[in-house]
XYZ file of C-alpha atoms in Angstrom:
529
model
C 157.326 89.880 -15.464
C 160.183 89.126 -13.176
C 159.120 92.024 -10.981
C 155.594 90.586 -10.735
C 156.829 87.144 -9.648
C 159.087 88.691 -7.041
C 156.148 90.652 -5.582
C 153.987 87.515 -5.434
C 156.710 85.578 -3.622
C 157.041 88.404 -1.051
C 153.312 88.530 -0.314
C 153.173 84.766 0.052
C 156.028 84.766 2.535
C 154.313 87.451 4.559
C 151.035 85.487 4.712
C 152.868 82.354 5.800
C 154.646 84.300 8.517
C 151.376 85.762 9.845
C 149.703 82.341 9.789
C 152.576 80.824 11.727
C 152.302 83.571 14.324
C 148.538 82.997 14.681
C 148.980 79.263 15.175
C 151.703 79.880 17.713
C 149.332 82.046 19.790
C 146.775 79.212 20.251
C 146.845 77.496 23.738
C 146.046 73.809 23.573
C 145.481 71.547 26.577
C 148.734 70.118 27.807
C 147.234 66.609 27.753
C 146.539 66.906 23.998
C 149.917 68.340 23.215
C 151.715 65.818 25.387
C 149.744 62.579 24.931
C 146.862 62.628 22.429
C 144.501 59.669 22.686
C 144.677 57.114 19.968
C 141.877 57.226 17.522
C 138.883 55.031 18.486
C 139.677 54.952 22.253
C 136.778 56.734 24.109
C 136.720 57.252 27.933
C 134.380 55.069 29.955
C 133.217 56.556 33.305
C 130.842 55.280 35.977
C 128.927 57.340 38.554
C 128.150 56.182 42.077
C 125.978 55.947 44.047
C 123.383 54.588 41.694
C 120.622 55.387 41.200
C 121.696 59.023 41.519
C 118.974 60.396 43.802
C 119.566 63.552 45.839
C 117.806 64.015 49.213
C 114.174 65.071 49.180
C 113.548 68.689 50.188
C 110.837 71.336 50.159
C 110.158 74.236 47.809
C 112.609 77.076 48.299
C 114.921 75.021 50.507
C 118.102 73.450 49.255
C 118.620 69.848 50.213
C 121.877 68.664 51.756
C 124.525 68.285 49.021
C 125.036 64.659 48.020
C 128.573 63.646 47.036
C 128.956 61.533 43.863
C 132.080 59.736 42.569
C 133.169 59.478 38.905
C 135.438 56.476 38.190
C 137.523 55.986 35.017
C 136.864 52.427 33.914
C 138.855 52.710 30.596
C 142.481 51.710 29.908
C 143.467 55.189 28.848
C 143.477 58.522 30.590
C 140.158 60.431 30.544
C 140.667 64.150 30.193
C 137.551 65.787 31.753
C 137.039 69.191 30.218
C 133.688 70.260 31.736
C 130.849 68.947 33.919
C 127.363 70.476 33.653
C 123.704 69.802 34.517
C 121.473 69.687 31.477
C 117.781 69.085 30.851
C 114.409 70.702 31.597
C 114.752 70.498 35.407
C 118.417 71.470 35.481
C 117.495 74.746 37.182
C 115.929 72.789 40.085
C 119.338 71.327 41.001
C 122.472 72.942 42.350
C 125.953 71.803 41.239
C 128.489 72.109 44.020
C 131.685 71.773 41.972
C 134.076 68.847 41.411
C 137.639 67.647 41.734
C 137.666 66.127 38.253
C 140.433 66.741 35.674
C 142.696 64.168 33.929
C 141.659 60.801 35.283
C 144.209 58.001 34.796
C 142.934 54.489 34.211
C 141.179 53.432 37.396
C 141.251 57.003 38.750
C 138.288 58.796 40.307
C 137.073 62.215 41.304
C 134.156 63.623 43.318
C 131.422 66.154 42.758
C 128.391 67.470 44.702
C 124.774 67.920 43.667
C 121.813 69.252 45.696
C 118.142 69.778 44.966
C 116.796 73.337 45.258
C 113.296 73.149 43.810
C 111.026 75.971 42.875
C 107.919 73.818 42.747
C 106.542 70.602 44.195
C 106.991 67.300 42.402
C 109.547 64.830 40.959
C 112.616 66.466 39.433
C 115.134 64.984 36.906
C 118.291 66.249 35.211
C 121.366 64.938 33.351
C 124.881 65.186 34.681
C 126.900 65.692 31.458
C 130.686 65.089 31.398
C 132.586 66.671 28.451
C 136.027 65.417 27.462
C 138.935 67.119 25.734
C 140.059 66.098 22.302
C 136.578 65.906 20.873
C 135.706 62.639 22.586
C 131.997 61.952 22.982
C 130.346 63.354 26.143
C 128.974 60.986 28.739
C 125.704 61.623 30.669
C 124.175 60.322 33.915
C 120.581 60.745 35.111
C 120.122 62.473 38.480
C 116.697 62.722 40.174
C 115.048 64.085 43.309
C 111.684 64.888 44.836
C 110.357 68.254 45.992
C 107.845 67.497 48.756
C 105.447 70.020 50.295
C 106.435 71.288 53.744
C 104.073 70.443 56.588
C 104.267 71.427 60.266
C 101.789 70.741 63.028
C 101.251 72.326 66.458
C 100.680 70.253 69.558
C 98.247 71.151 70.967
C 96.399 72.351 67.884
C 94.852 75.221 69.873
C 94.982 76.539 73.423
C 92.593 78.499 75.643
C 94.208 80.244 78.617
C 90.819 80.742 80.285
C 90.387 83.589 82.774
C 93.627 85.352 83.666
C 93.633 88.328 86.091
C 94.266 91.557 84.204
C 97.556 93.359 84.854
C 98.915 90.474 86.890
C 101.398 87.672 86.344
C 101.049 86.194 82.864
C 99.927 82.643 82.128
C 102.121 80.418 79.948
C 101.785 77.411 77.675
C 104.290 75.473 75.536
C 103.652 74.282 71.984
C 105.555 71.480 70.265
C 106.037 72.146 66.542
C 106.528 68.899 64.610
C 107.702 68.320 61.049
C 105.139 65.756 59.942
C 105.974 66.184 56.265
C 108.112 63.950 54.023
C 111.180 66.188 53.801
C 113.590 68.004 56.036
C 112.483 71.600 56.233
C 113.453 74.833 57.956
C 111.263 77.013 60.165
C 111.781 80.375 58.553
C 109.703 82.560 60.887
C 107.308 82.619 63.860
C 104.662 85.297 64.254
C 101.147 86.144 65.433
C 98.228 86.715 63.075
C 95.620 89.325 63.943
C 95.470 91.326 67.160
C 98.260 89.889 69.279
C 97.722 92.336 72.156
C 98.205 90.405 75.373
C 100.193 87.556 73.774
C 103.944 87.253 73.354
C 106.603 84.616 72.715
C 108.773 83.198 75.454
C 111.718 80.851 75.046
C 111.964 78.802 71.855
C 114.431 76.575 70.005
C 112.435 76.781 66.760
C 113.771 79.958 65.136
C 115.642 79.019 61.913
C 115.657 75.380 62.974
C 115.935 72.551 60.391
C 113.593 69.733 61.316
C 113.877 66.234 59.952
C 110.626 64.348 59.399
C 109.168 63.499 62.819
C 111.437 65.950 64.674
C 110.017 68.648 66.994
C 110.982 71.942 68.599
C 109.415 73.930 71.481
C 107.752 77.341 71.569
C 106.540 79.136 74.715
C 103.591 81.552 74.476
C 102.592 83.921 77.312
C 99.237 85.587 77.909
C 98.930 88.680 80.086
C 95.736 90.700 79.485
C 95.671 94.382 80.324
C 91.893 94.674 80.572
C 88.839 92.562 81.165
C 87.266 90.835 78.172
C 88.011 88.198 75.499
C 91.297 87.916 73.599
C 92.060 85.800 70.509
C 94.854 85.425 67.961
C 96.808 82.783 66.002
C 100.416 81.707 66.299
C 102.001 81.040 62.901
C 105.088 79.143 61.726
C 106.356 79.602 58.148
C 108.368 77.001 56.253
C 109.104 76.790 52.523
C 106.550 79.485 51.776
C 103.789 77.667 53.652
C 102.109 78.918 56.844
C 100.925 76.691 59.679
C 98.840 78.013 62.570
C 97.345 77.249 65.967
C 94.499 79.182 67.613
C 95.019 81.051 70.881
C 92.312 82.455 73.147
C 91.841 83.721 76.674
C 89.984 86.296 78.705
C 91.092 89.083 80.980
C 89.508 88.707 84.405
C 88.888 91.824 86.450
C 86.678 92.353 89.475
C 84.412 95.386 89.523
C 83.855 96.163 93.186
C 81.205 98.600 94.384
C 79.869 99.398 97.838
C 76.454 100.535 98.967
C 75.817 102.953 100.477
C 78.789 105.001 99.399
C 79.214 107.463 100.953
C 77.793 106.074 104.186
C 76.222 108.926 106.150
C 75.658 108.118 109.821
C 73.893 111.397 110.563
C 74.328 113.147 113.909
C 75.317 111.486 117.166
C 76.118 112.870 120.588
C 79.777 112.917 121.473
C 80.500 109.837 123.516
C 77.451 107.956 122.280
C 77.053 105.656 119.310
C 74.806 105.690 116.288
C 72.734 102.778 115.111
C 74.633 100.027 113.311
C 74.924 100.615 109.585
C 75.529 97.789 107.082
C 77.820 98.303 104.099
C 77.326 95.820 101.250
C 80.332 95.252 98.942
C 79.480 93.608 95.594
C 81.534 92.245 92.680
C 79.935 92.783 89.270
C 83.088 91.890 87.297
C 84.196 88.594 85.780
C 87.093 87.888 88.135
C 87.423 87.342 91.892
C 88.547 90.046 94.297
C 90.807 89.013 97.145
C 90.934 91.286 100.181
C 93.399 90.541 102.948
C 92.381 93.286 105.383
C 89.539 95.689 106.102
C 90.192 98.820 108.186
C 88.809 102.256 108.964
C 91.329 104.898 107.927
C 91.457 108.639 107.502
C 91.559 111.731 109.674
C 88.579 110.912 111.925
C 88.957 107.142 111.890
C 88.691 107.051 115.687
C 85.050 108.162 115.471
C 83.975 105.163 113.363
C 83.979 101.603 114.672
C 84.247 98.593 112.353
C 82.319 95.985 114.302
C 82.761 93.057 111.906
C 83.171 92.189 108.207
C 83.341 89.046 106.098
C 84.938 90.566 102.981
C 88.510 89.577 103.816
C 87.629 86.042 104.891
C 87.354 84.531 101.384
C 87.603 85.598 97.702
C 84.754 87.810 96.577
C 83.595 85.899 93.505
C 81.834 87.394 90.479
C 78.184 88.211 91.298
C 79.023 87.750 94.989
C 78.762 90.186 97.899
C 79.995 90.610 101.452
C 79.065 92.894 104.342
C 80.640 95.136 106.949
C 78.914 96.559 110.057
C 79.923 99.931 111.501
C 78.892 102.409 114.187
C 79.533 106.111 114.449
C 80.878 107.151 117.853
C 82.095 110.742 117.595
C 84.911 111.709 119.919
C 84.330 115.439 119.589
C 81.809 117.824 118.056
C 81.880 118.596 114.359
C 81.839 116.917 110.949
C 83.738 113.634 110.965
C 85.154 112.040 107.811
C 86.936 108.733 107.290
C 86.838 105.768 104.930
C 86.303 102.064 105.137
C 89.106 100.464 103.102
C 89.517 96.898 101.899
C 93.000 96.122 100.583
C 93.940 93.100 98.496
C 95.178 92.088 95.057
C 92.918 94.488 93.148
C 94.043 97.950 92.106
C 92.956 100.527 94.654
C 91.040 97.975 96.742
C 87.547 99.030 97.786
C 86.921 102.390 99.450
C 83.764 103.584 101.173
C 83.486 107.201 102.340
C 82.204 107.569 105.911
C 80.737 110.721 107.385
C 78.828 111.799 110.463
C 78.202 114.826 112.654
C 79.412 114.848 116.241
C 77.103 116.865 118.539
C 78.207 118.108 121.936
C 76.179 116.466 124.704
C 73.665 118.684 126.513
C 72.141 117.223 129.677
C 70.518 118.591 132.805
C 70.791 117.091 136.291
C 68.004 118.319 138.586
C 68.787 119.146 141.267
C 72.506 119.660 141.002
C 72.758 119.446 144.812
C 70.493 118.447 147.667
C 70.713 118.612 151.461
C 68.660 115.931 153.221
C 68.801 117.903 156.492
C 68.927 116.168 159.868
C 68.232 112.516 160.150
C 68.351 110.359 163.240
C 71.083 107.808 163.292
C 69.993 104.355 162.155
C 67.020 105.633 160.193
C 66.394 106.424 156.516
C 65.043 109.603 155.107
C 62.284 109.866 152.623
C 63.428 109.292 149.067
C 64.400 112.243 146.912
C 64.168 112.225 143.122
C 66.953 113.364 140.812
C 66.149 113.900 137.119
C 68.520 113.462 134.176
C 67.223 115.186 131.061
C 68.624 115.139 127.502
C 68.527 118.728 126.309
C 70.434 117.998 123.079
C 69.196 117.179 119.623
C 70.638 113.654 119.411
C 70.188 110.527 121.546
C 72.231 110.388 124.747
C 73.646 107.134 126.089
C 73.870 106.795 129.872
C 76.042 104.422 131.824
C 75.942 103.454 135.483
C 74.517 105.365 138.485
C 76.445 105.367 141.751
C 77.140 107.301 144.962
C 80.765 108.348 145.383
C 82.693 110.371 147.921
C 83.816 110.243 151.569
C 80.422 109.325 153.029
C 79.112 107.259 150.152
C 77.795 104.609 152.557
C 75.528 107.200 154.244
C 73.385 107.602 151.141
C 71.465 104.753 149.489
C 70.003 104.271 146.017
C 66.297 103.588 146.329
C 65.457 103.566 142.602
C 67.263 103.860 139.259
C 65.876 104.003 135.755
C 68.909 105.757 134.201
C 71.543 103.038 134.196
C 72.124 101.906 130.617
C 69.326 104.066 129.251
C 69.390 105.935 125.926
C 67.586 109.222 126.233
C 65.980 110.558 123.098
C 66.152 114.334 122.619
C 63.969 115.901 125.337
C 63.569 112.631 127.282
C 64.539 112.155 130.932
C 65.020 109.440 133.546
C 64.835 109.374 137.378
C 67.103 108.311 140.241
C 65.855 108.167 143.863
C 68.161 108.522 146.890
C 67.732 108.243 150.686
C 69.913 109.552 153.488
C 70.675 106.842 156.070
C 73.273 108.070 158.604
C 74.789 105.657 161.064
C 76.496 108.272 163.207
C 76.148 111.876 164.248
C 77.608 114.726 162.253
C 77.596 116.198 158.802
C 77.757 113.816 155.862
C 78.712 114.563 152.225
C 78.859 112.539 149.001
C 77.997 112.825 145.308
C 75.493 111.224 142.996
C 77.298 110.217 139.844
C 75.570 109.422 136.533
C 78.006 108.085 133.948
C 77.829 107.623 130.225
C 79.863 107.505 127.031
C 79.821 111.288 126.955
C 81.376 111.388 130.412
C 79.924 111.671 133.894
C 78.087 114.412 135.739
C 77.403 114.695 139.474
C 75.109 116.199 142.049
C 76.311 117.122 145.551
C 74.660 115.315 148.478
C 74.587 116.490 152.092
C 72.903 115.561 155.348
C 73.414 115.591 159.130
C 73.159 112.614 161.405
C 71.708 113.317 164.868
C 72.328 111.375 168.049
C 68.666 110.976 168.836
C 67.163 107.898 167.226
C 63.616 108.142 165.957
C 61.395 105.551 164.365
C 61.241 105.815 160.621
C 57.876 106.789 159.324
C 56.683 103.780 157.340
C 54.836 106.057 155.012
C 57.820 108.264 154.301
C 58.766 108.318 150.659
C 55.814 106.115 149.677
C 54.487 108.430 147.009
C 57.723 109.079 145.164
C 58.800 105.441 145.543
C 55.546 104.203 144.069
C 55.771 106.719 141.256
C 59.322 105.679 140.385
C 58.464 101.994 140.388
C 55.014 102.030 138.771
C 54.357 105.486 137.397
C 50.745 105.282 138.640
C 50.946 108.186 141.091
C 52.657 111.506 140.586
C 55.695 112.268 142.727
C 55.792 115.242 145.067
C 56.032 118.600 143.351
C 59.471 119.215 141.928
C 61.500 122.113 143.145
C 61.769 125.080 140.903
C 64.418 124.783 138.169
C 65.576 128.292 138.764
C 68.984 128.135 140.349
C 68.503 124.430 141.036
C 70.156 122.816 138.016
C 73.254 123.096 135.881
C 74.112 122.183 132.314
C 76.360 119.207 131.868
C 79.560 120.302 130.155
C 82.562 118.282 129.019
C 84.667 119.694 131.839
C 82.515 117.837 134.346
C 82.976 114.547 132.555
C 84.776 111.620 134.100
C 85.319 108.783 131.576
C 83.269 105.736 132.405
C 82.896 102.329 130.809
C 79.688 101.983 128.932
C 77.245 99.475 130.334
C 75.282 97.151 128.135
C 72.526 99.233 126.564
C 69.013 98.157 127.591
C 66.045 100.258 126.738
C 65.462 103.724 125.233
C 63.610 106.183 127.449
C 61.608 108.593 125.367
C 59.642 110.681 127.832
C 58.906 111.188 131.491
C 55.830 113.276 130.930
C 53.581 110.485 132.117
C 55.552 110.111 135.339
C 56.483 113.588 136.408
C 54.674 116.401 134.597
C 56.754 119.505 134.585
């Protein structure tokens, strides 16, 4: 029995020891251990500002944190153990921490609360303050509003109009305004749809917080690469909402063509010129072409003459046309190639291929020499006819007819139908000369017929005699009348055999071209061969 009581006392002591150790391990707040509140004395706190309304914001954006102040209005110390947000919308608010702990009578602390809504509408929560020592908690209502974000573009849309393709871009500036009820952030800027040809320039909108009524700027550039319409939308995103403005424009590009192209001038005698050919340049595109110069270029450019053009005088508008006038004047025999080029602000300009065939001149002067014989001083001989014939296959341009040489004043032109004439292939013209010595002795000169192909000559000779004889009034009447009227045939022509020579380039002497009058096609009605 005594042994049983001793065992019971030992177990009891052990239990008491373990219980004491457990109680000693508990950590109680220092305020409770040091100065427990008297029974029946509960803390009284106030919260300011009142009403407790946090700034309005938009869905997905946290409002600025609003600072609140808790003030201990009681006569005893208020030991704040915990502060929390409670209620159905508690998750729509964000608690930013506090400086609250043991508040002496009249003491205060601060805390921060912000609204971070997940949906639109009015939000409400309770700020609950828990005290140590089992004192009743104290709650304060906190509210806020989640407003929808709204941005607007000014202007609401923009049309760039016609902009030259592959040239300097056009630019416009949008103002993006927050015309909603809450401060909101521009989260992103982008294009919707095919943004080819559009890009952003400078902007102060990226990531920007805009208060209601505040704006930011966004530059948009348009630089089309091809002709045709372009369209897209510029988009700003805020709080999960997208706001757009329409953009449009058109690439302007001239389409320049020339007709004829190539321009074939056919064959022309070296030194002569072809007929004038007109080149028409047209613009079938939707943008203007601006040419600042028109030239003939290429290997044989010297054989083509640009007489005039009106393509570089003003912009060539869509559906418009301009003209250029050219001649072919070959400088040597053979195929001649060049190009008419208009250069301006369009890629490649406008090019027209030019071609023509230069034909060596072939002409006959009959006779190639003539001796007038003896002629009394102070008298004139009968007239003698010289024939220029085009033996080539292309027209031949002739220039002036003159007598040159030491005794040029001893020979006189009595008729000339060659000056300025254009001889068709096989055609001929006539020149009549007289010998009129004014002194005795042998006289010599040359008949010169010029042209763009050069000049060719016939030798002239005669002898002046001392004896003076009366000039026969009838001398030279027949050939003179034939040259002037063509009604009577001239005297029989001398045989061609040994009496003529072919005109070759080596005989040519450059001569200025006279103004072109008529075209002589045939002499068959004047001097049958």
